[in-house]
GROMACS .gro file of C-alpha atoms in nm:
model
  443
    1MET     CA    1  -1.032   2.576  -7.216
    2THR     CA    2  -0.718   2.508  -7.015
    3GLN     CA    3  -0.608   2.872  -7.034
    4THR     CA    4  -0.950   2.987  -6.915
    5THR     CA    5  -0.936   2.748  -6.624
    6GLU     CA    6  -0.585   2.866  -6.537
    7ALA     CA    7  -0.698   3.230  -6.547
    8ALA     CA    8  -0.993   3.158  -6.321
    9VAL     CA    9  -0.770   2.975  -6.077
   10GLN     CA   10  -0.519   3.260  -6.072
   11ALA     CA   11  -0.799   3.513  -6.011
   12ALA     CA   12  -0.942   3.306  -5.725
   13HIS     CA   13  -0.598   3.242  -5.578
   14PRO     CA   14  -0.384   3.553  -5.627
   15GLU     CA   15  -0.111   3.405  -5.408
   16LYS     CA   16  -0.046   3.161  -5.695
   17GLN     CA   17   0.037   3.445  -5.941
   18PRO     CA   18   0.390   3.425  -6.084
   19THR     CA   19   0.637   3.647  -5.900
   20SER     CA   20   0.999   3.728  -5.943
   21ARG     CA   21   1.077   3.487  -5.660
   22PRO     CA   22   0.843   3.186  -5.711
   23ARG     CA   23   1.050   2.951  -5.495
   24ARG     CA   24   1.033   3.183  -5.194
   25SER     CA   25   0.657   3.234  -5.234
   26ARG     CA   26   0.586   2.861  -5.253
   27ARG     CA   27   0.782   2.792  -4.937
   28VAL     CA   28   0.626   3.073  -4.735
   29SER     CA   29   0.266   2.966  -4.811
   30PRO     CA   30   0.196   2.604  -4.709
   31HIS     CA   31   0.050   2.410  -4.997
   32ARG     CA   32  -0.280   2.224  -4.962
   33ALA     CA   33  -0.098   1.908  -5.071
   34TRP     CA   34   0.063   1.887  -4.728
   35PHE     CA   35  -0.280   1.894  -4.565
   36VAL     CA   36  -0.395   1.609  -4.792
   37ALA     CA   37  -0.080   1.416  -4.702
   38ALA     CA   38  -0.156   1.473  -4.334
   39VAL     CA   39  -0.513   1.344  -4.377
   40THR     CA   40  -0.378   1.039  -4.560
   41PHE     CA   41  -0.124   0.982  -4.284
   42VAL     CA   42  -0.392   0.985  -4.011
   43THR     CA   43  -0.619   0.763  -4.222
   44ILE     CA   44  -0.348   0.499  -4.261
   45ILE     CA   45  -0.275   0.518  -3.888
   46GLY     CA   46  -0.641   0.458  -3.806
   47ALA     CA   47  -0.658   0.164  -4.043
   48ALA     CA   48  -0.334   0.010  -3.914
   49ALA     CA   49  -0.510  -0.175  -3.633
   50PHE     CA   50  -0.597  -0.464  -3.864
   51ARG     CA   51  -0.225  -0.513  -3.941
   52SER     CA   52  -0.137  -0.529  -3.572
   53LEU     CA   53  -0.368  -0.816  -3.479
   54PRO     CA   54  -0.276  -1.134  -3.681
   55GLY     CA   55   0.038  -1.216  -3.484
   56LEU     CA   56  -0.157  -1.183  -3.160
   57LEU     CA   57  -0.431  -1.424  -3.273
   58ILE     CA   58  -0.230  -1.739  -3.338
   59ASP     CA   59  -0.190  -1.866  -2.981
   60PRO     CA   60  -0.537  -1.757  -2.852
   61LEU     CA   61  -0.721  -1.917  -3.146
   62HIS     CA   62  -0.510  -2.231  -3.109
   63GLU     CA   63  -0.609  -2.253  -2.742
   64ASP     CA   64  -0.978  -2.160  -2.790
   65PHE     CA   65  -1.065  -2.377  -3.090
   66GLY     CA   66  -0.782  -2.631  -3.109
   67TRP     CA   67  -0.697  -2.524  -3.464
   68SER     CA   68  -0.339  -2.595  -3.571
   69ARG     CA   69  -0.102  -2.305  -3.618
   70GLY     CA   70  -0.079  -2.404  -3.983
   71THR     CA   71  -0.457  -2.362  -4.023
   72ILE     CA   72  -0.458  -2.024  -3.850
   73SER     CA   73  -0.153  -1.913  -4.048
   74ALA     CA   74  -0.333  -2.015  -4.368
   75ALA     CA   75  -0.609  -1.763  -4.292
   76VAL     CA   76  -0.346  -1.499  -4.221
   77SER     CA   77  -0.174  -1.585  -4.549
   78VAL     CA   78  -0.503  -1.539  -4.740
   79ASN     CA   79  -0.536  -1.199  -4.576
   80LEU     CA   80  -0.181  -1.102  -4.670
   81ALA     CA   81  -0.213  -1.227  -5.027
   82LEU     CA   82  -0.538  -1.039  -5.089
   83TYR     CA   83  -0.385  -0.731  -4.927
   84GLY     CA   84  -0.139  -0.730  -5.215
   85LEU     CA   85  -0.347  -0.869  -5.502
   86THR     CA   86  -0.623  -0.614  -5.446
   87ALA     CA   87  -0.384  -0.318  -5.454
   88PRO     CA   88  -0.344  -0.275  -5.834
   89PHE     CA   89  -0.719  -0.298  -5.889
   90ALA     CA   90  -0.774  -0.051  -5.605
   91ALA     CA   91  -0.533   0.194  -5.772
   92ALA     CA   92  -0.732   0.163  -6.095
   93LEU     CA   93  -1.060   0.201  -5.906
   94MET     CA   94  -0.928   0.522  -5.753
   95ASP     CA   95  -0.875   0.652  -6.108
   96ARG     CA   96  -1.234   0.555  -6.191
   97PHE     CA   97  -1.435   0.646  -5.880
   98GLY     CA   98  -1.199   0.865  -5.677
   99ILE     CA   99  -0.984   0.810  -5.372
  100ARG     CA  100  -1.248   0.902  -5.115
  101ARG     CA  101  -1.510   0.651  -5.228
  102VAL     CA  102  -1.270   0.359  -5.261
  103VAL     CA  103  -1.105   0.418  -4.923
  104ALA     CA  104  -1.437   0.471  -4.741
  105VAL     CA  105  -1.580   0.145  -4.878
  106ALA     CA  106  -1.257  -0.040  -4.796
  107LEU     CA  107  -1.263   0.074  -4.434
  108THR     CA  108  -1.626  -0.037  -4.402
  109VAL     CA  109  -1.543  -0.383  -4.538
  110ILE     CA  110  -1.256  -0.414  -4.287
  111ALA     CA  111  -1.491  -0.323  -4.002
  112VAL     CA  112  -1.751  -0.581  -4.111
  113GLY     CA  113  -1.496  -0.860  -4.152
  114SER     CA  114  -1.324  -0.795  -3.821
  115GLY     CA  115  -1.654  -0.762  -3.635
  116LEU     CA  116  -1.792  -1.091  -3.767
  117THR     CA  117  -1.494  -1.289  -3.634
  118VAL     CA  118  -1.639  -1.249  -3.285
  119TRP     CA  119  -1.917  -1.498  -3.373
  120MET     CA  120  -1.711  -1.752  -3.570
  121THR     CA  121  -1.706  -2.116  -3.464
  122ALA     CA  122  -1.524  -2.288  -3.753
  123ALA     CA  123  -1.192  -2.240  -3.932
  124TRP     CA  124  -1.361  -2.167  -4.266
  125GLN     CA  125  -1.525  -1.864  -4.105
  126LEU     CA  126  -1.182  -1.733  -4.007
  127MET     CA  127  -1.081  -1.775  -4.371
  128LEU     CA  128  -1.393  -1.587  -4.486
  129TYR     CA  129  -1.402  -1.303  -4.234
  130TRP     CA  130  -1.039  -1.232  -4.158
  131GLY     CA  131  -0.888  -1.382  -4.473
  132LEU     CA  132  -1.129  -1.266  -4.745
  133LEU     CA  133  -1.315  -0.958  -4.616
  134VAL     CA  134  -1.038  -0.796  -4.416
  135GLY     CA  135  -0.790  -0.894  -4.690
  136LEU     CA  136  -0.994  -0.726  -4.963
  137GLY     CA  137  -1.057  -0.416  -4.755
  138SER     CA  138  -0.698  -0.380  -4.640
  139GLY     CA  139  -0.576  -0.430  -4.996
  140SER     CA  140  -0.759  -0.115  -5.097
  141MET     CA  141  -0.587   0.065  -4.809
  142ALA     CA  142  -0.246  -0.063  -4.919
  143LEU     CA  143   0.057   0.142  -5.015
  144ALA     CA  144  -0.097   0.196  -5.359
  145PHE     CA  145  -0.323   0.445  -5.178
  146ALA     CA  146  -0.019   0.638  -5.058
  147ALA     CA  147   0.142   0.616  -5.404
  148THR     CA  148  -0.173   0.752  -5.572
  149VAL     CA  149  -0.196   1.047  -5.333
  150THR     CA  150   0.174   1.122  -5.378
  151ASN     CA  151   0.161   1.105  -5.759
  152ARG     CA  152  -0.146   1.330  -5.782
  153TRP     CA  153  -0.060   1.596  -5.528
  154PHE     CA  154   0.320   1.621  -5.552
  155THR     CA  155   0.577   1.666  -5.825
  156GLU     CA  156   0.851   1.760  -5.579
  157ARG     CA  157   0.945   1.590  -5.250
  158ARG     CA  158   0.783   1.266  -5.365
  159GLY     CA  159   1.042   1.046  -5.197
  160LEU     CA  160   1.000   1.227  -4.865
  161VAL     CA  161   0.619   1.214  -4.881
  162THR     CA  162   0.625   0.845  -4.973
  163GLY     CA  163   0.845   0.779  -4.671
  164ILE     CA  164   0.614   0.974  -4.440
  165LEU     CA  165   0.299   0.797  -4.560
  166THR     CA  166   0.468   0.458  -4.544
  167ALA     CA  167   0.572   0.535  -4.187
  168ALA     CA  168   0.205   0.593  -4.100
  169SER     CA  169   0.144   0.220  -4.094
  170ALA     CA  170   0.428   0.176  -3.848
  171SER     CA  171   0.290   0.460  -3.637
  172GLY     CA  172  -0.044   0.282  -3.625
  173GLN     CA  173   0.132  -0.036  -3.520
  174LEU     CA  174   0.302   0.161  -3.242
  175ILE     CA  175  -0.035   0.290  -3.121
  176PHE     CA  176  -0.240  -0.028  -3.146
  177LEU     CA  177  -0.002  -0.316  -3.071
  178PRO     CA  178   0.042  -0.256  -2.696
  179VAL     CA  179  -0.331  -0.193  -2.651
  180LEU     CA  180  -0.438  -0.498  -2.851
  181SER     CA  181  -0.185  -0.728  -2.684
  182TRP     CA  182  -0.306  -0.613  -2.342
  183MET     CA  183  -0.666  -0.686  -2.446
  184VAL     CA  184  -0.577  -1.031  -2.578
  185GLU     CA  185  -0.388  -1.125  -2.263
  186LYS     CA  186  -0.630  -0.975  -2.008
  187HIS     CA  187  -0.972  -0.992  -2.175
  188ASP     CA  188  -0.955  -1.247  -2.461
  189TRP     CA  189  -0.905  -1.185  -2.833
  190ARG     CA  190  -1.266  -1.082  -2.909
  191PRO     CA  191  -1.245  -0.729  -2.762
  192ALA     CA  192  -0.934  -0.678  -2.972
  193ALA     CA  193  -1.123  -0.775  -3.288
  194ILE     CA  194  -1.403  -0.532  -3.200
  195THR     CA  195  -1.144  -0.258  -3.143
  196VAL     CA  196  -1.010  -0.313  -3.495
  197ALA     CA  197  -1.362  -0.285  -3.638
  198LEU     CA  198  -1.436   0.037  -3.448
  199ALA     CA  199  -1.101   0.192  -3.546
  200ALA     CA  200  -1.174   0.130  -3.914
  201LEU     CA  201  -1.525   0.276  -3.886
  202ALA     CA  202  -1.401   0.583  -3.699
  203VAL     CA  203  -1.181   0.681  -3.992
  204VAL     CA  204  -1.461   0.670  -4.255
  205PRO     CA  205  -1.615   1.016  -4.187
  206PHE     CA  206  -1.266   1.160  -4.152
  207VAL     CA  207  -1.183   1.040  -4.504
  208TRP     CA  208  -1.513   1.148  -4.656
  209LEU     CA  209  -1.513   1.500  -4.519
  210LEU     CA  210  -1.145   1.597  -4.542
  211LEU     CA  211  -0.977   1.401  -4.822
  212ARG     CA  212  -0.978   1.537  -5.178
  213ASP     CA  213  -0.912   1.335  -5.492
  214HIS     CA  214  -0.709   1.584  -5.697
  215PRO     CA  215  -0.551   1.932  -5.665
  216ALA     CA  216  -0.785   2.059  -5.937
  217ASP     CA  217  -1.079   1.991  -5.702
  218VAL     CA  218  -0.966   2.291  -5.496
  219GLY     CA  219  -0.821   2.491  -5.785
  220LEU     CA  220  -0.453   2.426  -5.713
  221ARG     CA  221  -0.149   2.297  -5.893
  222PRO     CA  222   0.028   1.987  -5.754
  223TYR     CA  223   0.303   2.082  -5.513
  224GLY     CA  224   0.610   2.183  -5.713
  225ALA     CA  225   0.430   2.189  -6.050
  226LYS     CA  226   0.495   2.482  -6.285
  227GLU     CA  227   0.152   2.465  -6.449
  228PHE     CA  228  -0.205   2.395  -6.347
  229VAL     CA  229  -0.298   2.028  -6.404
  230PRO     CA  230  -0.665   1.968  -6.493
  231LYS     CA  231  -0.832   1.677  -6.323
  232PRO     CA  232  -0.833   1.381  -6.562
  233GLU     CA  233  -1.159   1.224  -6.668
  234PRO     CA  234  -1.262   0.905  -6.485
  235VAL     CA  235  -1.093   0.604  -6.641
  236PRO     CA  236  -1.348   0.330  -6.721
  237GLY     CA  237  -1.267  -0.038  -6.708
  238ALA     CA  238  -1.057  -0.036  -6.390
  239ALA     CA  239  -1.000  -0.411  -6.388
  240ARG     CA  240  -0.910  -0.415  -6.758
  241ARG     CA  241  -0.666  -0.129  -6.714
  242ALA     CA  242  -0.497  -0.297  -6.417
  243VAL     CA  243  -0.449  -0.617  -6.618
  244THR     CA  244  -0.336  -0.428  -6.929
  245VAL     CA  245  -0.073  -0.240  -6.729
  246LEU     CA  246   0.041  -0.571  -6.578
  247PHE     CA  247   0.094  -0.736  -6.916
  248LYS     CA  248   0.272  -0.428  -7.048
  249ALA     CA  249   0.506  -0.411  -6.748
  250ALA     CA  250   0.561  -0.788  -6.745
  251ARG     CA  251   0.741  -0.759  -7.079
  252THR     CA  252   1.020  -0.561  -6.912
  253GLY     CA  253   1.306  -0.697  -6.702
  254PRO     CA  254   1.298  -0.436  -6.424
  255PHE     CA  255   0.941  -0.536  -6.337
  256TRP     CA  256   1.040  -0.892  -6.250
  257LEU     CA  257   1.341  -0.777  -6.050
  258LEU     CA  258   1.120  -0.537  -5.854
  259VAL     CA  259   0.865  -0.815  -5.805
  260GLY     CA  260   1.132  -1.053  -5.678
  261THR     CA  261   1.292  -0.810  -5.436
  262PHE     CA  262   0.960  -0.691  -5.297
  263ALA     CA  263   0.833  -1.048  -5.253
  264ILE     CA  264   1.137  -1.111  -5.034
  265CYS     CA  265   1.069  -0.783  -4.854
  266GLY     CA  266   0.719  -0.904  -4.765
  267ALA     CA  267   0.844  -1.249  -4.667
  268SER     CA  268   1.098  -1.102  -4.425
  269THR     CA  269   0.865  -0.843  -4.266
  270ASN     CA  270   0.485  -0.892  -4.269
  271GLY     CA  271   0.498  -1.266  -4.325
  272LEU     CA  272   0.779  -1.341  -4.083
  273ILE     CA  273   0.829  -1.085  -3.806
  274GLN     CA  274   0.480  -0.935  -3.790
  275THR     CA  275   0.309  -1.275  -3.796
  276HIS     CA  276   0.549  -1.502  -3.609
  277PHE     CA  277   0.773  -1.290  -3.386
  278VAL     CA  278   0.526  -1.280  -3.094
  279PRO     CA  279   0.457  -1.658  -3.087
  280ALA     CA  280   0.828  -1.731  -3.144
  281ALA     CA  281   0.929  -1.511  -2.852
  282HIS     CA  282   0.654  -1.671  -2.643
  283ASP     CA  283   0.804  -2.012  -2.726
  284HIS     CA  284   1.119  -1.894  -2.549
  285GLY     CA  285   0.924  -1.790  -2.239
  286MET     CA  286   0.879  -1.419  -2.315
  287PRO     CA  287   0.536  -1.278  -2.213
  288VAL     CA  288   0.307  -1.184  -2.502
  289THR     CA  289   0.282  -0.822  -2.389
  290ALA     CA  290   0.662  -0.791  -2.380
  291ALA     CA  291   0.698  -0.940  -2.729
  292ALA     CA  292   0.422  -0.715  -2.863
  293SER     CA  293   0.590  -0.414  -2.705
  294LEU     CA  294   0.910  -0.503  -2.891
  295LEU     CA  295   0.713  -0.503  -3.216
  296ALA     CA  296   0.580  -0.161  -3.122
  297VAL     CA  297   0.937  -0.040  -3.068
  298ILE     CA  298   1.014  -0.167  -3.418
  299GLY     CA  299   0.733   0.064  -3.527
  300VAL     CA  300   0.899   0.361  -3.355
  301PHE     CA  301   1.226   0.317  -3.539
  302ASP     CA  302   1.045   0.223  -3.858
  303VAL     CA  303   0.901   0.575  -3.867
  304VAL     CA  304   1.251   0.721  -3.842
  305GLY     CA  305   1.401   0.478  -4.093
  306THR     CA  306   1.127   0.516  -4.353
  307ILE     CA  307   1.121   0.895  -4.348
  308ALA     CA  308   1.501   0.897  -4.368
  309SER     CA  309   1.480   0.652  -4.658
  310GLY     CA  310   1.245   0.889  -4.840
  311TRP     CA  311   1.493   1.172  -4.788
  312PHE     CA  312   1.777   0.950  -4.915
  313THR     CA  313   1.570   0.846  -5.218
  314ASP     CA  314   1.540   1.209  -5.328
  315ARG     CA  315   1.920   1.231  -5.327
  316PHE     CA  316   2.078   0.891  -5.397
  317GLU     CA  317   2.035   0.610  -5.647
  318PRO     CA  318   1.740   0.391  -5.539
  319ARG     CA  319   1.900   0.063  -5.658
  320ARG     CA  320   2.196   0.099  -5.424
  321LEU     CA  321   1.974   0.198  -5.134
  322LEU     CA  322   1.769  -0.120  -5.184
  323ALA     CA  323   2.081  -0.335  -5.196
  324VAL     CA  324   2.207  -0.190  -4.867
  325TYR     CA  325   1.868  -0.225  -4.697
  326TYR     CA  326   1.822  -0.591  -4.794
  327ALA     CA  327   2.178  -0.687  -4.704
  328LEU     CA  328   2.150  -0.533  -4.356
  329ARG     CA  329   1.811  -0.695  -4.298
  330GLY     CA  330   1.942  -1.038  -4.394
  331ILE     CA  331   2.236  -1.008  -4.154
  332SER     CA  332   2.008  -0.910  -3.867
  333LEU     CA  333   1.773  -1.207  -3.925
  334LEU     CA  334   2.061  -1.454  -3.914
  335PHE     CA  335   2.138  -1.342  -3.557
  336LEU     CA  336   1.778  -1.345  -3.430
  337PRO     CA  337   1.759  -1.715  -3.320
  338MET     CA  338   2.049  -1.651  -3.081
  339LEU     CA  339   1.877  -1.348  -2.927
  340LEU     CA  340   1.535  -1.490  -2.832
  341ALA     CA  341   1.511  -1.541  -2.455
  342PRO     CA  342   1.256  -1.528  -2.169
  343SER     CA  343   1.345  -1.165  -2.095
  344VAL     CA  344   1.445  -0.861  -2.296
  345HIS     CA  345   1.822  -0.801  -2.292
  346PRO     CA  346   2.049  -0.542  -2.461
  347PRO     CA  347   2.141  -0.751  -2.771
  348MET     CA  348   1.769  -0.804  -2.843
  349LEU     CA  349   1.706  -0.431  -2.809
  350PHE     CA  350   1.990  -0.366  -3.053
  351PHE     CA  351   1.824  -0.605  -3.300
  352ILE     CA  352   1.488  -0.432  -3.255
  353VAL     CA  353   1.637  -0.088  -3.323
  354PHE     CA  354   1.849  -0.207  -3.616
  355TYR     CA  355   1.568  -0.408  -3.775
  356GLY     CA  356   1.312  -0.134  -3.712
  357LEU     CA  357   1.515   0.123  -3.905
  358ASP     CA  358   1.508  -0.117  -4.202
  359TRP     CA  359   1.148  -0.248  -4.173
  360VAL     CA  360   0.987  -0.072  -4.470
  361ALA     CA  361   1.274   0.154  -4.570
  362THR     CA  362   1.259  -0.036  -4.900
  363VAL     CA  363   0.929   0.129  -5.002
  364PRO     CA  364   1.044   0.481  -5.107
  365PRO     CA  365   1.321   0.356  -5.342
  366THR     CA  366   1.090   0.088  -5.484
  367VAL     CA  367   0.819   0.347  -5.557
  368ALA     CA  368   1.085   0.574  -5.711
  369LEU     CA  369   1.205   0.293  -5.941
  370CYS     CA  370   0.846   0.219  -6.048
  371ARG     CA  371   0.795   0.588  -6.126
  372GLU     CA  372   1.125   0.606  -6.316
  373GLN     CA  373   1.048   0.296  -6.523
  374TYR     CA  374   0.671   0.324  -6.582
  375GLY     CA  375   0.567   0.691  -6.556
  376ASP     CA  376   0.190   0.751  -6.548
  377ASP     CA  377   0.122   0.381  -6.488
  378SER     CA  378   0.359   0.369  -6.192
  379ALA     CA  379   0.088   0.360  -5.921
  380ILE     CA  380  -0.074   0.055  -6.079
  381VAL     CA  381   0.262  -0.109  -6.148
  382PHE     CA  382   0.357  -0.050  -5.787
  383GLY     CA  383   0.025  -0.210  -5.694
  384TRP     CA  384   0.133  -0.528  -5.875
  385VAL     CA  385   0.479  -0.509  -5.718
  386LEU     CA  386   0.307  -0.473  -5.381
  387ALA     CA  387   0.101  -0.781  -5.468
  388SER     CA  388   0.425  -0.977  -5.492
  389HIS     CA  389   0.524  -0.833  -5.154
  390GLN     CA  390   0.209  -0.974  -4.997
  391VAL     CA  391   0.230  -1.306  -5.181
  392GLY     CA  392   0.579  -1.346  -5.036
  393ALA     CA  393   0.442  -1.249  -4.696
  394ALA     CA  394   0.153  -1.493  -4.728
  395LEU     CA  395   0.384  -1.779  -4.826
  396ILE     CA  396   0.615  -1.727  -4.529
  397ALA     CA  397   0.323  -1.670  -4.292
  398PHE     CA  398   0.186  -2.012  -4.389
  399LEU     CA  399   0.519  -2.195  -4.409
  400GLY     CA  400   0.631  -2.043  -4.081
  401GLY     CA  401   0.328  -2.188  -3.905
  402VAL     CA  402   0.381  -2.526  -4.070
  403ALA     CA  403   0.752  -2.524  -3.976
  404ARG     CA  404   0.660  -2.453  -3.613
  405ASP     CA  405   0.414  -2.745  -3.614
  406VAL     CA  406   0.666  -2.982  -3.774
  407PHE     CA  407   0.999  -2.882  -3.613
  408GLY     CA  408   0.877  -2.722  -3.292
  409THR     CA  409   1.087  -2.412  -3.361
  410TYR     CA  410   1.109  -2.115  -3.599
  411ASP     CA  411   1.488  -2.125  -3.637
  412MET     CA  412   1.488  -2.264  -3.990
  413VAL     CA  413   1.255  -1.986  -4.105
  414TRP     CA  414   1.484  -1.712  -3.968
  415TYR     CA  415   1.789  -1.854  -4.148
  416ALA     CA  416   1.604  -1.904  -4.478
  417SER     CA  417   1.472  -1.547  -4.470
  418GLY     CA  418   1.821  -1.411  -4.408
  419ALA     CA  419   1.948  -1.595  -4.716
  420LEU     CA  420   1.659  -1.462  -4.924
  421CYS     CA  421   1.744  -1.105  -4.822
  422ALA     CA  422   2.098  -1.155  -4.952
  423ALA     CA  423   1.952  -1.265  -5.287
  424ALA     CA  424   1.727  -0.955  -5.291
  425ALA     CA  425   2.030  -0.728  -5.242
  426LEU     CA  426   2.194  -0.877  -5.552
  427MET     CA  427   1.871  -0.849  -5.755
  428ALA     CA  428   1.838  -0.480  -5.669
  429LEU     CA  429   2.184  -0.407  -5.812
  430VAL     CA  430   2.092  -0.579  -6.140
  431ILE     CA  431   1.804  -0.339  -6.215
  432ARG     CA  432   1.912  -0.119  -6.506
  433ARG     CA  433   1.839   0.251  -6.494
  434ARG     CA  434   1.603   0.392  -6.755
  435PRO     CA  435   1.802   0.616  -6.993
  436ALA     CA  436   1.530   0.880  -7.017
  437ALA     CA  437   1.264   0.971  -6.761
  438PRO     CA  438   0.911   0.873  -6.872
  439VAL     CA  439   0.764   1.197  -6.737
  440PRO     CA  440   0.890   1.554  -6.774
  441ALA     CA  441   1.128   1.673  -6.506
  442THR     CA  442   0.984   1.932  -6.272
  443ALA     CA  443   1.298   2.048  -6.100
   0.00000   0.00000   0.00000
């Protein structure tokens, strides 16, 4: 049956016939996988609006409703935690129902949750709409989505593609942050929430019409594969499979080291800078729009750093890359309290550039280590590792708000996060390499 399918595919696509120079042929004719990666990139950009808003909501909601920053940060922490905890189940659901269906439903849930916040009057509604609904929807749009697309459509250039798709979130932040901050400052936070809802809805038809679940759907091999790969049958019991993979991976040491390092990654990025940088800068007299623009600049250099990290991951040992990334991030955070001021000055710009290059550069080597250690289950394992990332982010998002209420400053949080990054660098070096690859080499 497989040979018949292969023959039919070769007849329908004569450009795929073996030649004396297969490498040259593959490079001359662009592979459909790159189009799918481009669609995924644009989808993640369109969905990135919901990740740009939480840090802009803290002060306006505090002023409008009188809620403490700890209460508001608690809702943000629920959102961040669910963003991670949903990811492994979403990866399993993609195996069961397909990428298109899961992503389209997730975007719709994000739009509903964000839209309902406009009519909220109590803190529990913020927890429900922004924390629960947007958290669940965004979790299904997490990096497990990018990992699933990469694993299905590519056997070569996986590190580079992972870096590009990871950078999409930063690109979305670059696009939406200045616009949303301007809306919040000039027109209140409600138009910004509506903008997030509309951005999520706008991406739904784009996903449904252009995204494809598997190369076999269009009669192609994955990029770089030597043989045609039939589309696997839907995997029933998505929740059971996600839990089974978790228990299997939890019996190995590398899993817990990856979990620990990525939890610190989330604590020092999404939980800390993305949630609390704008209000912390505002505490020092910096206008909200200026602080949000600095976050957008982080997004610019994040694109460069993440794509470069993907290129490095294809060529260098991922463990050492992680150790370098975490060490540099920790050093930069230790200097941040001395750089916050009413205006933007050159040392702050240096921090923004330096930190931006490192923002999510950790993702490509972490995905590569998951793939090296866990093979076909790597997307789901990475989903659980991503869950730890978001739990770490949620914890710091909440504790950061509490620390600001108690001490009147964020300084303690910056120093603690810098120390945690140093610990993550050491943990990355302890991860032992797998002696034999769990999947056949394609190079």
